[in-house]
Tab-separated table of C-alpha atoms in Angstrom:
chain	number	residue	atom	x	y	z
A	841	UNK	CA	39.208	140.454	122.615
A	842	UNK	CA	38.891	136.852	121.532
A	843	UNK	CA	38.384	136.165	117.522
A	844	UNK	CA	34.628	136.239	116.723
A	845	UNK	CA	33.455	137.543	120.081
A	846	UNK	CA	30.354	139.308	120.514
A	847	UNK	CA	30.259	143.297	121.836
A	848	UNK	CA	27.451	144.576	122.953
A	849	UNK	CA	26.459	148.394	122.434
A	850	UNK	CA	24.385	151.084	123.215
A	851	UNK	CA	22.925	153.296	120.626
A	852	UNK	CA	20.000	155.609	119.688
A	853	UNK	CA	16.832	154.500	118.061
A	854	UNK	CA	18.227	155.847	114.787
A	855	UNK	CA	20.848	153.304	114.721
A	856	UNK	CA	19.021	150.193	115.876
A	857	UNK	CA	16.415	151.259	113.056
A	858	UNK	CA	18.852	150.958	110.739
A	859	UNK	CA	20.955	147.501	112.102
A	860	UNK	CA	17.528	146.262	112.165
A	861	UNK	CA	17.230	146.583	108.189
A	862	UNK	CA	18.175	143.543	106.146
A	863	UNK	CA	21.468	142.604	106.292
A	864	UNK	CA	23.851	144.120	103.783
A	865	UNK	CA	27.866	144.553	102.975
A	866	UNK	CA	29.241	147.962	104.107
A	867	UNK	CA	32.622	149.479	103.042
A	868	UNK	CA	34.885	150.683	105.922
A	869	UNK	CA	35.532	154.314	105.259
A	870	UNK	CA	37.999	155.271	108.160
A	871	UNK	CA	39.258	153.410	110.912
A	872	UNK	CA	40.836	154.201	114.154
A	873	UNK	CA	41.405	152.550	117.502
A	874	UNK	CA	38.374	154.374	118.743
A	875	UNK	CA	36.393	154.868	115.894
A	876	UNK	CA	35.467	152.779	112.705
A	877	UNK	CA	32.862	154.524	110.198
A	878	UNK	CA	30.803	152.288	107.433
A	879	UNK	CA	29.630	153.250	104.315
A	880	UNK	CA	26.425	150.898	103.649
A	881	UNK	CA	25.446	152.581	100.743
A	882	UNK	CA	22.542	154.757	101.985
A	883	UNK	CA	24.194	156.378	105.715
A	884	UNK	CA	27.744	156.640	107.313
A	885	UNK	CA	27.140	154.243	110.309
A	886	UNK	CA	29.991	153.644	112.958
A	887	UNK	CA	31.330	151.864	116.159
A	888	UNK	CA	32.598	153.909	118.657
A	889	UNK	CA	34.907	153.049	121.999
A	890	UNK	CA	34.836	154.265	124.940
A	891	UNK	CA	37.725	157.091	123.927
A	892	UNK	CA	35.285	157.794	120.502
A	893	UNK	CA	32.936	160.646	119.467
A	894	UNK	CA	29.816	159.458	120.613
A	895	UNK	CA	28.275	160.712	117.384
A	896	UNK	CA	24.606	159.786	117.178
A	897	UNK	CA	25.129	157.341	113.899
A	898	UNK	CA	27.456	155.611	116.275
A	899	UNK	CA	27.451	152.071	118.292
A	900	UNK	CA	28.511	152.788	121.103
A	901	UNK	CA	30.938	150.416	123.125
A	902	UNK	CA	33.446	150.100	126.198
A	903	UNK	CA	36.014	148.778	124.197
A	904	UNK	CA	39.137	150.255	124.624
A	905	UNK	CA	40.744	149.984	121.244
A	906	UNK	CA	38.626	148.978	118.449
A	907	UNK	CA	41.591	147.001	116.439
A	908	UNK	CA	40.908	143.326	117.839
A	909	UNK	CA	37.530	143.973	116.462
A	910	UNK	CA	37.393	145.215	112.770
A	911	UNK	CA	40.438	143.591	112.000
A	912	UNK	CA	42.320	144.072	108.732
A	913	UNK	CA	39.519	143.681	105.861
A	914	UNK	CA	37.269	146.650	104.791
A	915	UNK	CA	34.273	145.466	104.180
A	916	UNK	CA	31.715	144.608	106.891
A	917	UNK	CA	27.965	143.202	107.166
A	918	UNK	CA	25.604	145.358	108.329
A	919	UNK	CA	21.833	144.577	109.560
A	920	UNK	CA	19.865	142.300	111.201
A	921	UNK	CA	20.501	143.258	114.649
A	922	UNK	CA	24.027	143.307	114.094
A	923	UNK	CA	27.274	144.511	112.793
A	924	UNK	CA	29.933	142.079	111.724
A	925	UNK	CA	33.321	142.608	111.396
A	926	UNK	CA	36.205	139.993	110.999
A	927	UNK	CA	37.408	139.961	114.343
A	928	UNK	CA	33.410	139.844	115.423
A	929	UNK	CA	30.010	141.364	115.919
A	930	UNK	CA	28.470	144.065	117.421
A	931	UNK	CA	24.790	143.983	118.746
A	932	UNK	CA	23.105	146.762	120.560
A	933	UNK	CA	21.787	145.893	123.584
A	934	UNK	CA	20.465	149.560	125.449
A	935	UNK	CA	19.477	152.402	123.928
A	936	UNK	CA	20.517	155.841	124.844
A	937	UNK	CA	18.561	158.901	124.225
A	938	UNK	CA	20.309	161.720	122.217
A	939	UNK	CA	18.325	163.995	121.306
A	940	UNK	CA	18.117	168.026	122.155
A	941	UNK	CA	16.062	168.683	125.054
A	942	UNK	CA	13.169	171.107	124.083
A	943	UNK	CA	13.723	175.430	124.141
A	944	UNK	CA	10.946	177.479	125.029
A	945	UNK	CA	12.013	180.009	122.447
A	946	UNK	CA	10.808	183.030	124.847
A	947	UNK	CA	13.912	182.096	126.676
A	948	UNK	CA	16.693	182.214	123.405
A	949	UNK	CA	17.646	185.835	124.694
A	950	UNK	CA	18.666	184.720	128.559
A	951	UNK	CA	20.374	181.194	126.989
A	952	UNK	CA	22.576	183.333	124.693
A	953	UNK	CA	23.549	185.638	127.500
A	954	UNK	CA	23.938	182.593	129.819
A	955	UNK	CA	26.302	181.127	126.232
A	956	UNK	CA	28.221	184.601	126.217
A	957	UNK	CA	31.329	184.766	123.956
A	958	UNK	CA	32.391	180.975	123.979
A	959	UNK	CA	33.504	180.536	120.620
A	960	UNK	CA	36.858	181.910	119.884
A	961	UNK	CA	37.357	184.217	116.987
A	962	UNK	CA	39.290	182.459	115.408
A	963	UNK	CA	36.789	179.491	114.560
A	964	UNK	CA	34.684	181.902	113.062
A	965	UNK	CA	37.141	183.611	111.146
A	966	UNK	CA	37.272	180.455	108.952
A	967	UNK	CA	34.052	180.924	107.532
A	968	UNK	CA	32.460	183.408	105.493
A	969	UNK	CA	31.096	186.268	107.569
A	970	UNK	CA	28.200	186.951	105.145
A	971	UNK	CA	27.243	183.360	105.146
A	972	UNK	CA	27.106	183.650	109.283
A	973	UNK	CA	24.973	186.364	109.054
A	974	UNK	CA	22.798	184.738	106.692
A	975	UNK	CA	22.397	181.946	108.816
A	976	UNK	CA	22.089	184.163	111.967
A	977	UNK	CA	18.931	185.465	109.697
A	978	UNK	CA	17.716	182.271	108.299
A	979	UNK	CA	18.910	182.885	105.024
A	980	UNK	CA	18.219	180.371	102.755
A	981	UNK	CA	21.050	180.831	100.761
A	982	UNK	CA	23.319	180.668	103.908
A	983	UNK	CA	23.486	176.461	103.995
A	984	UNK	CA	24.932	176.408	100.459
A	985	UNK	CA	27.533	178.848	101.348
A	986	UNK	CA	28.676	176.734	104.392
A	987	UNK	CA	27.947	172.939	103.449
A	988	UNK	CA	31.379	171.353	102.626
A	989	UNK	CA	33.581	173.917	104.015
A	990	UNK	CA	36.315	173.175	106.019
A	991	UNK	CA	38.669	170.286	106.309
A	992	UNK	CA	38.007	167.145	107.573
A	993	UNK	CA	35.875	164.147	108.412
A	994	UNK	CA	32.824	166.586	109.733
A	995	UNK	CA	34.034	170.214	107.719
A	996	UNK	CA	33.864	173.456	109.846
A	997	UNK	CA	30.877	174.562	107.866
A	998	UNK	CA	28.664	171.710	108.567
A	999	UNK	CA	29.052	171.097	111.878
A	1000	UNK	CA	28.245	175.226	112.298
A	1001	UNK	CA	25.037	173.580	109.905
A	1002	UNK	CA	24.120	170.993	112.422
A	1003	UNK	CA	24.413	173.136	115.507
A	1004	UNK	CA	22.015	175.622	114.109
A	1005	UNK	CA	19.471	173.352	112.853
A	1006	UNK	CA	19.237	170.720	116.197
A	1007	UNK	CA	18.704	174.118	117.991
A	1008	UNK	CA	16.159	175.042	115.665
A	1009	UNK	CA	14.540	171.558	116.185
A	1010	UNK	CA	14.926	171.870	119.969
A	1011	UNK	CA	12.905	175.510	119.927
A	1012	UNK	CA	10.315	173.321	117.475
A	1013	UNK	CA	11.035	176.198	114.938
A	1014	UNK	CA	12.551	174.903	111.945
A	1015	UNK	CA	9.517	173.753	110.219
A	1016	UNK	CA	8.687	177.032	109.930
A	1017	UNK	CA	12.140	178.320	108.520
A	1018	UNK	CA	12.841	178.841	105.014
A	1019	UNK	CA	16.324	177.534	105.640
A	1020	UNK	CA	14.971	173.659	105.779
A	1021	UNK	CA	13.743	173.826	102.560
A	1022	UNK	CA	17.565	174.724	101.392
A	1023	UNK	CA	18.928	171.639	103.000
A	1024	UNK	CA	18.366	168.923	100.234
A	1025	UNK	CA	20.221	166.426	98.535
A	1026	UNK	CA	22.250	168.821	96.042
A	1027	UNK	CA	23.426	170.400	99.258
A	1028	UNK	CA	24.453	167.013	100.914
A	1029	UNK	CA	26.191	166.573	97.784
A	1030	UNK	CA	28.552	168.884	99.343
A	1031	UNK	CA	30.126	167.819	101.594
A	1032	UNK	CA	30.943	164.075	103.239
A	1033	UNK	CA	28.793	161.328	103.676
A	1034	UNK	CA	29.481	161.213	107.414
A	1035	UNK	CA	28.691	164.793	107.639
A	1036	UNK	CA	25.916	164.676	105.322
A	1037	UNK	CA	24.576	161.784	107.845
A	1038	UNK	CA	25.037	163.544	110.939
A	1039	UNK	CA	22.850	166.864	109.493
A	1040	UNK	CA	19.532	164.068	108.545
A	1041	UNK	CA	20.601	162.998	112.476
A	1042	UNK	CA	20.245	166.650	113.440
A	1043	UNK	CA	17.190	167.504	111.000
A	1044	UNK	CA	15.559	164.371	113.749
A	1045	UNK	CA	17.237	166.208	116.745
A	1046	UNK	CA	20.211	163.414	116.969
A	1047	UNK	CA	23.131	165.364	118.734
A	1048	UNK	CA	25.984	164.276	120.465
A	1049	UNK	CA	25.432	164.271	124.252
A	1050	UNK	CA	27.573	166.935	125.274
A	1051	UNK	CA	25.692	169.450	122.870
A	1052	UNK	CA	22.411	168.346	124.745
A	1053	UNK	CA	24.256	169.391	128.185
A	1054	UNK	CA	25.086	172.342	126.757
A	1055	UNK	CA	21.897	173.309	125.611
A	1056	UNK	CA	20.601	171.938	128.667
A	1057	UNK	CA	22.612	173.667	130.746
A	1058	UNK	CA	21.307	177.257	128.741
A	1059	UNK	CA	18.029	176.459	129.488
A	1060	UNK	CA	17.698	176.171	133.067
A	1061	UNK	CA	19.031	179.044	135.818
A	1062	UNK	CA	19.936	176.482	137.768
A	1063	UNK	CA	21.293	174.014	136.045
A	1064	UNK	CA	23.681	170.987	137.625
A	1065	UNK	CA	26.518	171.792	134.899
A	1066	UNK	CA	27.502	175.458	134.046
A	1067	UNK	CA	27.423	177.059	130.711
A	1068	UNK	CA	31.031	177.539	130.744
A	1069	UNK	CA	31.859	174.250	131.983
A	1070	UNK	CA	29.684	173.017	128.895
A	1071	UNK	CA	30.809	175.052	126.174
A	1072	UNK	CA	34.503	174.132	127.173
A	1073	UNK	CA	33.784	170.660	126.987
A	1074	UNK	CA	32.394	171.304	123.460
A	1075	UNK	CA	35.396	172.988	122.203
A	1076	UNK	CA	38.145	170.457	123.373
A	1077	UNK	CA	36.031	167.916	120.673
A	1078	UNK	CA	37.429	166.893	117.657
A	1079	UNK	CA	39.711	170.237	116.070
A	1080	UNK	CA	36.730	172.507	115.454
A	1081	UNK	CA	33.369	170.446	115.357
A	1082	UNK	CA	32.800	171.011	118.677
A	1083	UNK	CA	33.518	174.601	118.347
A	1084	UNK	CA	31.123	174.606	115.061
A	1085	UNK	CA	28.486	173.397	116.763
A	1086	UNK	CA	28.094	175.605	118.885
A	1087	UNK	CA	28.672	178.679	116.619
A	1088	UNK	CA	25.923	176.841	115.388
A	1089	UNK	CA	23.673	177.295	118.553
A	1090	UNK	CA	24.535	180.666	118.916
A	1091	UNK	CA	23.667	181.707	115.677
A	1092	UNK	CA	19.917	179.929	116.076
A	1093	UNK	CA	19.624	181.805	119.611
A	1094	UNK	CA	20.329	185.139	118.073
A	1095	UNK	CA	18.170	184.207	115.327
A	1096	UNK	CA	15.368	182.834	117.741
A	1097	UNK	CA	15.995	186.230	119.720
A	1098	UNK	CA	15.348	188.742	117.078
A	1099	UNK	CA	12.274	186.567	116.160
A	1100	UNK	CA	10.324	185.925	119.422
A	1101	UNK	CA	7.815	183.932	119.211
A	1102	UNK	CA	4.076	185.598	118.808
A	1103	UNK	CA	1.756	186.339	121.865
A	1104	UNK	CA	-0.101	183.042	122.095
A	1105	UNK	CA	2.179	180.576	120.860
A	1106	UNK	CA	2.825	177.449	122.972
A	1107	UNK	CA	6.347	175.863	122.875
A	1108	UNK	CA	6.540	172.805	121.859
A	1109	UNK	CA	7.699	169.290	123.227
A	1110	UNK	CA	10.540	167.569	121.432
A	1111	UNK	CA	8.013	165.493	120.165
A	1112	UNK	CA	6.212	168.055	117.935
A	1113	UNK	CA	9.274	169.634	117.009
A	1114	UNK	CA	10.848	166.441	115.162
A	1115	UNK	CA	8.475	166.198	111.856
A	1116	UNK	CA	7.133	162.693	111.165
A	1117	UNK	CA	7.729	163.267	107.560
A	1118	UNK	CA	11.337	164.606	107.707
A	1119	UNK	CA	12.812	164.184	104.265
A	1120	UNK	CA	15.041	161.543	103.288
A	1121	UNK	CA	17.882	161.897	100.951
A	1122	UNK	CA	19.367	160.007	98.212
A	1123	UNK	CA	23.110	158.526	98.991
A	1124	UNK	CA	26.189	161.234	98.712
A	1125	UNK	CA	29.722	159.450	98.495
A	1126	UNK	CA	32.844	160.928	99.546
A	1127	UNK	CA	35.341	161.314	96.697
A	1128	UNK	CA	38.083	161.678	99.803
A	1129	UNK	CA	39.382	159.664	102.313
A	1130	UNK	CA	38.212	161.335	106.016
A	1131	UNK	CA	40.268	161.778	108.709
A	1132	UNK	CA	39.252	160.639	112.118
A	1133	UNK	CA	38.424	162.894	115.147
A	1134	UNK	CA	38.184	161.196	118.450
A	1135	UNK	CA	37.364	161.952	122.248
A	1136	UNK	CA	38.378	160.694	125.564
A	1137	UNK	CA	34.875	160.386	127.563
A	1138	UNK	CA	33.237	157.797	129.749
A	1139	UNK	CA	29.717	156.849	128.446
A	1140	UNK	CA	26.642	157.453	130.206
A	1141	UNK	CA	22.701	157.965	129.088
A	1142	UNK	CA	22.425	161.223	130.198
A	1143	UNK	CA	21.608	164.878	129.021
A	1144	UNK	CA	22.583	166.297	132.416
A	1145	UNK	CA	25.955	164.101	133.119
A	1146	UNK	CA	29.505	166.043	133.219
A	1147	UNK	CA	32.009	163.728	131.549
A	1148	UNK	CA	35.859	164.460	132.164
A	1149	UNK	CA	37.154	165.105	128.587
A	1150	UNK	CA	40.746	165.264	126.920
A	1151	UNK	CA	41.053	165.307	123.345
A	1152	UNK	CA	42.525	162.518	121.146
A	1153	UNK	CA	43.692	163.180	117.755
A	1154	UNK	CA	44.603	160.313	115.298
């Protein structure tokens, strides 16, 4: 890439709200040849290539290494449509949608039997059991058990966090859980500000977009993509986020199962389920340098899309 070139991106409304803002400085945090995350002082925002985690606080490009473009200084500007770095700028020019797709919750009980047993023992051996089953009961003392455990840029017990709630969202029944209260800015205090971003993304119903395929895939009896083809893709992400995530969605579908919904009540579209008032949180800084956790994927818009995946590791 030539010196002071110009990238262009795609990205979800969440980010272009937020490149749209006034222009600011912004720290790196972690870089990677496939990933570089920014600290601007209020969210983790990042630039992803086409081998990176297509979180949804991510810019997402084709680039195939990321060095030509953030060069060797640390500290970026960040807003007005763009995202400048010293070997150039980043503008977002599509828009991808990332959200869940919507759950009836009448159907939770088929889309757990459809998710079976996908999460090996193992993952969920790292985490306390009673805190699982707290969060498999909407305890809301669960969040505070799990919110900063676990090593690593996203920890174990957050990404199990963000599963659980953008399933929630998707079945439009986390307003009505106690649990949402717990998850406040003592909590994101917790853990890392990249993880603490990525649960406000999921508290919207931001996902990455193989957790949408998955969920998609639960949903529907005849879906293009198969559960098991999904969940495997999940669990070759990062070292265990994508295997916390969806730990995460099975604990909201048992959760949703023991608590059907009540004769009457309508499910509701993705756009009732996301609150216009969701809560904002005050900034919570890292007091560690993260480590990065990357994907090989190609990009596409997508909920329904099988990408080819192999795991990179920094």
């Amino acid at each position: 890439m030539s010196e002071r070139s110009s990238v262009a991106a795609a990205a979800t409304t969440w980010v272009r709200e937020r490149i749209a803002r006034p222009s600011r400085p912004a720290e790196i945090v972690h870089r990677g040849g496939h990933a570089v995350y920014l600290d601007d002082g209020t969210d983790v925002l990042a630039v992803v290539g086409a081998a990176g985690v297509r979180v949804p606080c991510a810019a997402q490009t084709t680039l195939s290494s990321l060095e030509g473009l953030t060069g060797a200084g640390s500290t970026v500007t960040v807003g007005d449509g763009r995202m400048v770095f010293a070997g150039g700028e980043v503008r977002i020019a599509r828009t991808v949608d990332q959200h869940v797709p919507s759950l009836d919750p009448a159907s939770a009980a088929s889309a757990r039997d459809r998710l079976g047993d996908a999460v090996p023992a193992a993952i969920a051996a790292e985490l306390p059991a009673d805190a699982l089953d707290g969060l498999r009961a909407a305890d809301p003392t669960a969040p505070l058990a799990l919110a900063g455990l676990g090593s690593g840029l996203t920890p174990l017990g957050d990404d199990v966090l963000c599963g659980w709630i953008a399933t929630m969202v998707a079945a439009g029944r986390l307003a009505q859980s106690p649990v949402l209260d717990a998850i406040d800015a003592p909590l994101l205090a917790r853990t890392t500000s990249l993880s603490a971003t990525l649960v406000r993304c999921a508290l919207e119903g931001f996902v990455i977009p193989e957790f949408a395929q998955l969920l998609d895939s639960l949903r529907a009896t005849q879906s293009r993509l198969e559960p098991a083809d999904a969940a495997a893709t999940m669990l070759r992400i990062g070292h265990t986020s994508g295997a916390g995530l969806v730990l995460g969605l099975s604990l909201a579908l048992d959760h949703l199962t023991a608590h059907p919904p009540l004769g009457g009540e309508l499910s509701r579209t993705l756009g009732a389920q996301v609150r216009d008032n969701s809560p904002t949180f005050p900034r919570v800084r890292d007091s560690s340098p993260p480590a990065a956790r990357e994907l090989h994927h190609p990009t596409t818009d997508s909920h329904t899309s099988t990408p080819s995946v192999t795991r990179s590791c920094p």
